[in-house]
Amino acid sequence: MKKDLLFIYNPNAGKGRIRNRLMDIIAVLSRAGYVVTVSPTEKHGDAMCAARDRDPRFSMIVCSGGDGTLDEVVTGILASGRQIPVGYIPAGSTNDFAVSLRLPRNMLKAAEIAVNGRKYACDAGAFNQDSFVYIAAFGLLTEVSYETPQEIKNVLGHLAYLLEGMRSLSAYRTYPMKVSYDDICIEDEFLFGMVTNSVSVGGFRKITGKYVELDDGVFEVTLIRKPKDILELNQIMTALVSRNIDAQCMYSFKAREIRFESAEDVAWTLDGEFGGNHKHVSIKNLHRVIEIMVAGQGEDKG
């Protein structure tokens, strides 16, 4: 007996890559024994609502788009209180979390894994009353991820983030904060901070650390202190990209829970989308809370 599958996709992600592959993808899903219901998104929030309000008859969700689409789907599933396996066909500009999951960029291969792979229970994050899949961040370059128009992202990919960031370096802002985790409290002024569960951020691999596991119940946390001048800023960015941690300019640690407090509102991004302005942020690791389909042992991931 065929099972019901909800296919949620963003037609505008990554230069609209999916448009020429849509029927082929649906055919892959159908051949796996599913009756496919297609739900294209038109605006921000559509994927979240579709996942949250899905009919109980669906036994699986497959989504296609960028990491923001996956974020919305996971947020919707968590909000529904009803678990369901998720297949992910990456179609965005950078696809950071797809890199962490070792999913192929070839959309038809990714579709095969979505319905014929194995379930992998990975962590997600609770962010105040919201949630995220792989990164919560504030500071330098984060505003760029949601202020850069989709058309520019489509043309430049992750270079859009870097180019926009370089344009604004002369006017960068820093954030005095109190950061608490375990029994440790840090009070400092930060240029940038990220709480991650990913091996890739902004297209840069291993920027979050050398030993990252997506299901270990902890986040990798990186906090960059306020630089003294532009020269020190350049040194910080070089250290970050090369993952040569400099204790003089940054904090790097793992944590299950972490709290941020600031006197003024700070803008955050969640998986590259605007996450609101906050003075108080509580982040908790949701251990193995979501099941995502990945390649089976020995399968081709290329």
mmCIF file of C-alpha atoms in Angstrom:
data_model
loop_
_atom_site.group_PDB
_atom_site.id
_atom_site.type_symbol
_atom_site.label_atom_id
_atom_site.label_comp_id
_atom_site.label_asym_id
_atom_site.label_seq_id
_atom_site.Cartn_x
_atom_site.Cartn_y
_atom_site.Cartn_z
ATOM 1 C CA MET A 1 0.000 0.000 0.000
ATOM 2 C CA LYS A 2 1.307 3.426 -0.948
ATOM 3 C CA LYS A 3 2.079 5.961 1.796
ATOM 4 C CA ASP A 4 1.451 9.698 1.746
ATOM 5 C CA LEU A 5 4.345 12.155 1.484
ATOM 6 C CA LEU A 6 4.281 15.953 1.762
ATOM 7 C CA PHE A 7 6.769 17.659 -0.559
ATOM 8 C CA ILE A 8 7.492 21.272 0.440
ATOM 9 C CA TYR A 9 9.768 23.287 -1.848
ATOM 10 C CA ASN A 10 10.965 26.848 -2.357
ATOM 11 C CA PRO A 11 10.803 27.593 -6.113
ATOM 12 C CA ASN A 12 13.116 30.626 -5.774
ATOM 13 C CA ALA A 13 16.010 29.120 -3.809
ATOM 14 C CA GLY A 14 19.441 29.002 -5.423
ATOM 15 C CA LYS A 15 18.635 30.580 -8.801
ATOM 16 C CA GLY A 16 15.440 28.541 -8.966
ATOM 17 C CA ARG A 17 17.457 25.346 -9.469
ATOM 18 C CA ILE A 18 14.515 23.080 -8.735
ATOM 19 C CA ARG A 19 12.267 24.358 -11.526
ATOM 20 C CA ASN A 20 13.880 22.278 -14.255
ATOM 21 C CA ARG A 21 14.070 19.211 -12.009
ATOM 22 C CA LEU A 22 10.684 19.335 -10.319
ATOM 23 C CA MET A 23 8.918 16.595 -12.294
ATOM 24 C CA ASP A 24 11.967 14.319 -12.145
ATOM 25 C CA ILE A 25 12.141 14.750 -8.361
ATOM 26 C CA ILE A 26 8.445 13.965 -7.954
ATOM 27 C CA ALA A 27 8.953 10.854 -10.095
ATOM 28 C CA VAL A 28 11.766 9.680 -7.764
ATOM 29 C CA LEU A 29 9.527 10.175 -4.735
ATOM 30 C CA SER A 30 6.619 8.375 -6.416
ATOM 31 C CA ARG A 31 8.730 5.391 -7.460
ATOM 32 C CA ALA A 32 9.651 4.885 -3.810
ATOM 33 C CA GLY A 33 5.999 4.080 -3.100
ATOM 34 C CA TYR A 34 4.609 7.442 -2.046
ATOM 35 C CA VAL A 35 1.553 9.431 -3.050
ATOM 36 C CA VAL A 36 3.082 12.891 -3.260
ATOM 37 C CA THR A 37 1.300 16.092 -2.243
ATOM 38 C CA VAL A 38 3.210 19.141 -3.516
ATOM 39 C CA SER A 39 3.300 22.360 -1.478
ATOM 40 C CA PRO A 40 5.342 25.224 -3.026
ATOM 41 C CA THR A 41 6.176 28.201 -0.813
ATOM 42 C CA GLU A 42 5.384 31.774 -1.781
ATOM 43 C CA LYS A 43 6.665 33.732 1.216
ATOM 44 C CA HIS A 44 8.552 33.420 4.474
ATOM 45 C CA GLY A 45 6.707 31.199 6.941
ATOM 46 C CA ASP A 46 4.870 29.079 4.381
ATOM 47 C CA ALA A 47 7.097 26.015 4.898
ATOM 48 C CA MET A 48 6.739 26.268 8.675
ATOM 49 C CA CYS A 49 2.944 26.437 8.460
ATOM 50 C CA ALA A 50 2.773 23.542 5.989
ATOM 51 C CA ALA A 51 4.874 21.322 8.273
ATOM 52 C CA ARG A 52 3.080 22.376 11.449
ATOM 53 C CA ASP A 53 -0.464 22.044 10.075
ATOM 54 C CA ARG A 54 0.134 18.909 7.979
ATOM 55 C CA ASP A 55 -2.548 16.250 7.733
ATOM 56 C CA PRO A 56 -1.927 13.235 10.025
ATOM 57 C CA ARG A 57 -2.021 10.919 7.019
ATOM 58 C CA PHE A 58 1.477 12.016 5.940
ATOM 59 C CA SER A 59 4.182 9.573 6.985
ATOM 60 C CA MET A 60 7.063 11.704 5.702
ATOM 61 C CA ILE A 61 8.031 15.242 4.694
ATOM 62 C CA VAL A 62 10.553 15.976 1.965
ATOM 63 C CA CYS A 63 11.645 19.583 1.558
ATOM 64 C CA SER A 64 13.756 21.336 -1.028
ATOM 65 C CA GLY A 65 15.291 24.796 -0.825
ATOM 66 C CA GLY A 66 18.043 26.418 1.177
ATOM 67 C CA ASP A 67 18.851 25.916 4.837
ATOM 68 C CA GLY A 68 16.143 28.470 5.650
ATOM 69 C CA THR A 69 13.506 26.165 4.146
ATOM 70 C CA LEU A 70 14.787 23.244 6.217
ATOM 71 C CA ASP A 71 14.764 25.495 9.288
ATOM 72 C CA GLU A 72 11.101 26.341 8.720
ATOM 73 C CA VAL A 73 10.143 22.699 8.233
ATOM 74 C CA VAL A 74 11.921 21.610 11.417
ATOM 75 C CA THR A 75 10.385 24.530 13.324
ATOM 76 C CA GLY A 76 6.944 23.492 12.082
ATOM 77 C CA ILE A 77 7.450 19.865 13.085
ATOM 78 C CA LEU A 78 8.611 20.834 16.577
ATOM 79 C CA ALA A 79 5.671 23.226 16.941
ATOM 80 C CA SER A 80 3.228 20.473 15.936
ATOM 81 C CA GLY A 81 4.432 18.145 18.670
ATOM 82 C CA ARG A 82 4.257 15.256 16.174
ATOM 83 C CA GLN A 83 7.493 13.682 14.976
ATOM 84 C CA ILE A 84 7.932 12.760 11.323
ATOM 85 C CA PRO A 85 11.021 11.847 9.247
ATOM 86 C CA VAL A 86 12.407 14.599 6.986
ATOM 87 C CA GLY A 87 14.107 14.212 3.634
ATOM 88 C CA TYR A 88 16.165 17.203 2.454
ATOM 89 C CA ILE A 89 16.976 18.083 -1.164
ATOM 90 C CA PRO A 90 19.414 21.038 -0.944
ATOM 91 C CA ALA A 91 18.755 23.738 -3.552
ATOM 92 C CA GLY A 92 20.073 26.920 -1.908
ATOM 93 C CA SER A 93 23.185 29.008 -2.426
ATOM 94 C CA THR A 94 25.395 27.596 0.345
ATOM 95 C CA ASN A 95 23.511 24.635 1.882
ATOM 96 C CA ASP A 96 25.637 24.553 5.028
ATOM 97 C CA PHE A 97 23.662 21.902 6.851
ATOM 98 C CA ALA A 98 23.510 19.695 3.761
ATOM 99 C CA VAL A 99 27.318 19.726 3.791
ATOM 100 C CA SER A 100 27.240 18.581 7.420
ATOM 101 C CA LEU A 101 24.849 15.764 6.486
ATOM 102 C CA ARG A 102 26.999 14.873 3.460
ATOM 103 C CA LEU A 103 24.055 15.229 1.121
ATOM 104 C CA PRO A 104 24.870 15.576 -2.595
ATOM 105 C CA ARG A 105 24.251 18.744 -4.583
ATOM 106 C CA ASN A 106 22.832 16.596 -7.358
ATOM 107 C CA MET A 107 19.126 16.992 -6.698
ATOM 108 C CA LEU A 108 18.017 13.619 -8.048
ATOM 109 C CA LYS A 109 20.619 11.797 -5.946
ATOM 110 C CA ALA A 110 19.468 13.786 -2.929
ATOM 111 C CA ALA A 111 15.865 12.846 -3.713
ATOM 112 C CA GLU A 112 16.821 9.152 -3.774
ATOM 113 C CA ILE A 113 18.442 9.509 -0.344
ATOM 114 C CA ALA A 114 15.388 11.393 0.957
ATOM 115 C CA VAL A 115 13.140 8.381 0.388
ATOM 116 C CA ASN A 116 15.550 5.440 0.341
ATOM 117 C CA GLY A 117 18.255 6.462 2.812
ATOM 118 C CA ARG A 118 18.482 5.819 6.539
ATOM 119 C CA LYS A 119 17.084 7.886 9.394
ATOM 120 C CA TYR A 120 19.606 9.951 11.344
ATOM 121 C CA ALA A 121 18.497 11.504 14.629
ATOM 122 C CA CYS A 122 20.318 14.818 14.978
ATOM 123 C CA ASP A 123 20.254 17.718 17.404
ATOM 124 C CA ALA A 124 18.463 21.023 16.927
ATOM 125 C CA GLY A 125 18.334 24.137 19.077
ATOM 126 C CA ALA A 126 15.735 25.938 21.170
ATOM 127 C CA PHE A 127 16.156 29.715 21.008
ATOM 128 C CA ASN A 128 13.860 31.416 23.532
ATOM 129 C CA GLN A 129 10.427 30.506 22.106
ATOM 130 C CA ASP A 130 11.848 29.742 18.639
ATOM 131 C CA SER A 131 14.101 27.013 17.247
ATOM 132 C CA PHE A 132 16.963 26.556 14.787
ATOM 133 C CA VAL A 133 18.649 23.690 12.983
ATOM 134 C CA TYR A 134 22.350 24.520 12.844
ATOM 135 C CA ILE A 135 23.271 28.113 13.760
ATOM 136 C CA ALA A 136 22.195 31.040 15.930
ATOM 137 C CA ALA A 137 24.447 34.061 15.496
ATOM 138 C CA PHE A 138 24.820 37.797 16.117
ATOM 139 C CA GLY A 139 27.197 40.535 15.035
ATOM 140 C CA LEU A 140 29.487 41.014 12.048
ATOM 141 C CA LEU A 141 28.153 39.542 8.769
ATOM 142 C CA THR A 142 24.954 38.196 10.356
ATOM 143 C CA GLU A 143 22.811 41.146 9.273
ATOM 144 C CA VAL A 144 24.000 40.522 5.730
ATOM 145 C CA SER A 145 22.351 37.098 5.584
ATOM 146 C CA TYR A 146 18.849 38.530 5.804
ATOM 147 C CA GLU A 147 19.429 42.037 4.397
ATOM 148 C CA THR A 148 21.030 40.840 1.150
ATOM 149 C CA PRO A 149 18.286 40.464 -1.496
ATOM 150 C CA GLN A 150 17.561 36.916 -2.693
ATOM 151 C CA GLU A 151 18.473 37.939 -6.256
ATOM 152 C CA ILE A 152 21.992 38.903 -5.153
ATOM 153 C CA LYS A 153 22.364 35.689 -3.151
ATOM 154 C CA ASN A 154 21.333 33.714 -6.236
ATOM 155 C CA VAL A 155 24.007 35.373 -8.370
ATOM 156 C CA LEU A 156 26.886 35.528 -5.888
ATOM 157 C CA GLY A 157 26.185 32.659 -3.492
ATOM 158 C CA HIS A 158 28.059 32.970 -0.203
ATOM 159 C CA LEU A 159 30.255 35.673 -1.784
ATOM 160 C CA ALA A 160 27.273 37.988 -1.258
ATOM 161 C CA TYR A 161 27.769 37.701 2.479
ATOM 162 C CA LEU A 162 31.471 38.453 2.250
ATOM 163 C CA LEU A 163 31.141 41.368 -0.166
ATOM 164 C CA GLU A 164 28.433 43.044 1.864
ATOM 165 C CA GLY A 165 30.432 42.461 5.035
ATOM 166 C CA MET A 166 33.612 43.969 3.584
ATOM 167 C CA ARG A 167 31.629 47.032 2.541
ATOM 168 C CA SER A 168 30.606 47.677 6.137
ATOM 169 C CA LEU A 169 33.807 46.837 8.035
ATOM 170 C CA SER A 170 34.595 50.500 8.616
ATOM 171 C CA ALA A 171 31.388 50.874 10.616
ATOM 172 C CA TYR A 172 31.210 47.540 12.453
ATOM 173 C CA ARG A 173 29.381 47.397 15.764
ATOM 174 C CA THR A 174 30.315 45.556 18.951
ATOM 175 C CA TYR A 175 28.068 44.186 21.690
ATOM 176 C CA PRO A 176 28.735 44.265 25.462
ATOM 177 C CA MET A 177 27.301 41.001 26.816
ATOM 178 C CA LYS A 178 27.208 38.650 29.753
ATOM 179 C CA VAL A 179 27.468 35.042 28.564
ATOM 180 C CA SER A 180 26.774 32.150 30.939
ATOM 181 C CA TYR A 181 27.173 28.392 30.483
ATOM 182 C CA ASP A 182 27.764 25.536 32.920
ATOM 183 C CA ASP A 183 29.275 27.312 35.954
ATOM 184 C CA ILE A 184 31.156 29.851 33.839
ATOM 185 C CA CYS A 185 30.295 33.511 33.272
ATOM 186 C CA ILE A 186 31.984 35.718 30.662
ATOM 187 C CA GLU A 187 31.513 39.487 30.492
ATOM 188 C CA ASP A 188 33.082 41.114 27.465
ATOM 189 C CA GLU A 189 32.446 43.154 24.320
ATOM 190 C CA PHE A 190 31.940 41.038 21.211
ATOM 191 C CA LEU A 191 32.209 41.631 17.496
ATOM 192 C CA PHE A 192 30.551 38.349 16.562
ATOM 193 C CA GLY A 193 29.133 35.234 18.161
ATOM 194 C CA MET A 194 27.760 31.936 16.899
ATOM 195 C CA VAL A 195 26.227 28.857 18.490
ATOM 196 C CA THR A 196 26.440 26.053 15.946
ATOM 197 C CA ASN A 197 25.761 22.423 15.164
ATOM 198 C CA SER A 198 27.375 22.269 11.740
ATOM 199 C CA VAL A 199 30.728 21.692 10.061
ATOM 200 C CA SER A 200 30.102 24.540 7.609
ATOM 201 C CA VAL A 201 28.987 28.165 7.981
ATOM 202 C CA GLY A 202 28.608 30.569 5.061
ATOM 203 C CA GLY A 203 30.220 28.022 2.761
ATOM 204 C CA PHE A 204 33.341 27.704 4.916
ATOM 205 C CA ARG A 205 33.969 24.157 6.094
ATOM 206 C CA LYS A 206 35.327 23.341 9.553
ATOM 207 C CA ILE A 207 34.979 26.965 10.668
ATOM 208 C CA THR A 208 33.072 25.739 13.736
ATOM 209 C CA GLY A 209 35.751 23.320 14.947
ATOM 210 C CA LYS A 210 37.666 20.166 14.140
ATOM 211 C CA TYR A 211 35.560 17.654 16.069
ATOM 212 C CA VAL A 212 31.897 18.344 15.347
ATOM 213 C CA GLU A 213 29.180 15.737 15.834
ATOM 214 C CA LEU A 214 25.582 16.586 14.945
ATOM 215 C CA ASP A 215 24.082 14.253 17.545
ATOM 216 C CA ASP A 216 26.306 14.679 20.625
ATOM 217 C CA GLY A 217 23.959 16.921 22.610
ATOM 218 C CA VAL A 218 26.262 19.945 22.665
ATOM 219 C CA PHE A 219 26.810 23.056 20.554
ATOM 220 C CA GLU A 220 30.079 24.532 19.357
ATOM 221 C CA VAL A 221 30.265 28.163 20.533
ATOM 222 C CA THR A 222 32.581 30.840 19.109
ATOM 223 C CA LEU A 223 32.674 34.400 20.482
ATOM 224 C CA ILE A 224 34.991 37.002 18.946
ATOM 225 C CA ARG A 225 36.097 39.853 21.190
ATOM 226 C CA LYS A 226 36.171 43.491 20.116
ATOM 227 C CA PRO A 227 39.332 44.100 18.042
ATOM 228 C CA LYS A 228 41.646 47.002 18.858
ATOM 229 C CA ASP A 229 42.020 48.050 15.220
ATOM 230 C CA ILE A 230 41.505 46.899 11.618
ATOM 231 C CA LEU A 231 44.802 44.991 11.657
ATOM 232 C CA GLU A 232 43.648 42.950 14.629
ATOM 233 C CA LEU A 233 40.276 42.457 12.924
ATOM 234 C CA ASN A 234 42.029 40.970 9.891
ATOM 235 C CA GLN A 235 44.040 38.691 12.175
ATOM 236 C CA ILE A 236 40.844 37.566 13.877
ATOM 237 C CA MET A 237 39.133 36.740 10.586
ATOM 238 C CA THR A 238 42.201 34.827 9.385
ATOM 239 C CA ALA A 239 42.307 32.864 12.648
ATOM 240 C CA LEU A 240 38.597 32.081 12.391
ATOM 241 C CA VAL A 241 38.713 30.822 8.809
ATOM 242 C CA SER A 242 41.874 28.750 9.431
ATOM 243 C CA ARG A 243 40.413 27.564 12.750
ATOM 244 C CA ASN A 244 43.639 28.578 14.489
ATOM 245 C CA ILE A 245 41.979 29.602 17.752
ATOM 246 C CA ASP A 246 43.578 32.671 19.339
ATOM 247 C CA ALA A 247 42.659 32.831 23.023
ATOM 248 C CA GLN A 248 43.538 36.515 23.053
ATOM 249 C CA CYS A 249 40.791 37.447 20.610
ATOM 250 C CA MET A 250 38.130 34.760 20.877
ATOM 251 C CA TYR A 251 36.412 32.267 23.130
ATOM 252 C CA SER A 252 35.698 28.769 21.833
ATOM 253 C CA PHE A 253 33.911 26.066 23.826
ATOM 254 C CA LYS A 254 31.125 23.465 23.803
ATOM 255 C CA ALA A 255 27.888 23.801 25.770
ATOM 256 C CA ARG A 256 24.463 22.170 26.156
ATOM 257 C CA GLU A 257 22.856 25.392 27.358
ATOM 258 C CA ILE A 258 24.014 28.992 27.076
ATOM 259 C CA ARG A 259 22.525 32.346 28.060
ATOM 260 C CA PHE A 260 23.231 35.800 26.622
ATOM 261 C CA GLU A 261 22.335 39.056 28.382
ATOM 262 C CA SER A 262 22.785 42.580 27.024
ATOM 263 C CA ALA A 263 21.591 46.058 28.013
ATOM 264 C CA GLU A 264 20.417 46.807 24.455
ATOM 265 C CA ASP A 265 18.562 44.759 21.866
ATOM 266 C CA VAL A 266 20.825 42.608 19.708
ATOM 267 C CA ALA A 267 19.776 41.322 16.278
ATOM 268 C CA TRP A 268 20.144 37.548 15.849
ATOM 269 C CA THR A 269 19.953 35.260 12.846
ATOM 270 C CA LEU A 270 18.678 31.690 12.959
ATOM 271 C CA ASP A 271 19.888 29.503 10.083
ATOM 272 C CA GLY A 272 20.520 32.627 8.010
ATOM 273 C CA GLU A 273 17.091 34.185 8.577
ATOM 274 C CA PHE A 274 16.201 37.084 10.880
ATOM 275 C CA GLY A 275 15.646 35.774 14.402
ATOM 276 C CA GLY A 276 14.507 38.996 16.082
ATOM 277 C CA ASN A 277 16.068 41.571 18.403
ATOM 278 C CA HIS A 278 16.721 40.381 21.946
ATOM 279 C CA LYS A 279 18.239 41.528 25.230
ATOM 280 C CA HIS A 280 17.989 38.073 26.779
ATOM 281 C CA VAL A 281 18.582 34.851 24.870
ATOM 282 C CA SER A 282 18.424 31.300 26.201
ATOM 283 C CA ILE A 283 19.700 28.556 23.908
ATOM 284 C CA LYS A 284 19.300 24.851 24.666
ATOM 285 C CA ASN A 285 20.400 21.794 22.748
ATOM 286 C CA LEU A 286 17.482 19.549 21.754
ATOM 287 C CA HIS A 287 19.266 16.217 21.693
ATOM 288 C CA ARG A 288 18.444 14.009 18.688
ATOM 289 C CA VAL A 289 15.061 15.671 18.341
ATOM 290 C CA ILE A 290 14.651 15.448 14.566
ATOM 291 C CA GLU A 291 15.075 12.529 12.140
ATOM 292 C CA ILE A 292 16.660 13.450 8.804
ATOM 293 C CA MET A 293 17.322 11.028 5.967
ATOM 294 C CA VAL A 294 20.988 10.534 5.060
ATOM 295 C CA ALA A 295 22.898 8.176 2.791
ATOM 296 C CA GLY A 296 23.207 4.598 3.981
ATOM 297 C CA GLN A 297 26.577 3.078 4.723
ATOM 298 C CA GLY A 298 28.590 2.724 1.539
ATOM 299 C CA GLU A 299 26.198 4.746 -0.626
ATOM 300 C CA ASP A 300 27.483 7.301 -3.129
ATOM 301 C CA LYS A 301 27.271 10.820 -1.707
ATOM 302 C CA GLY A 302 28.660 12.637 -4.703
#
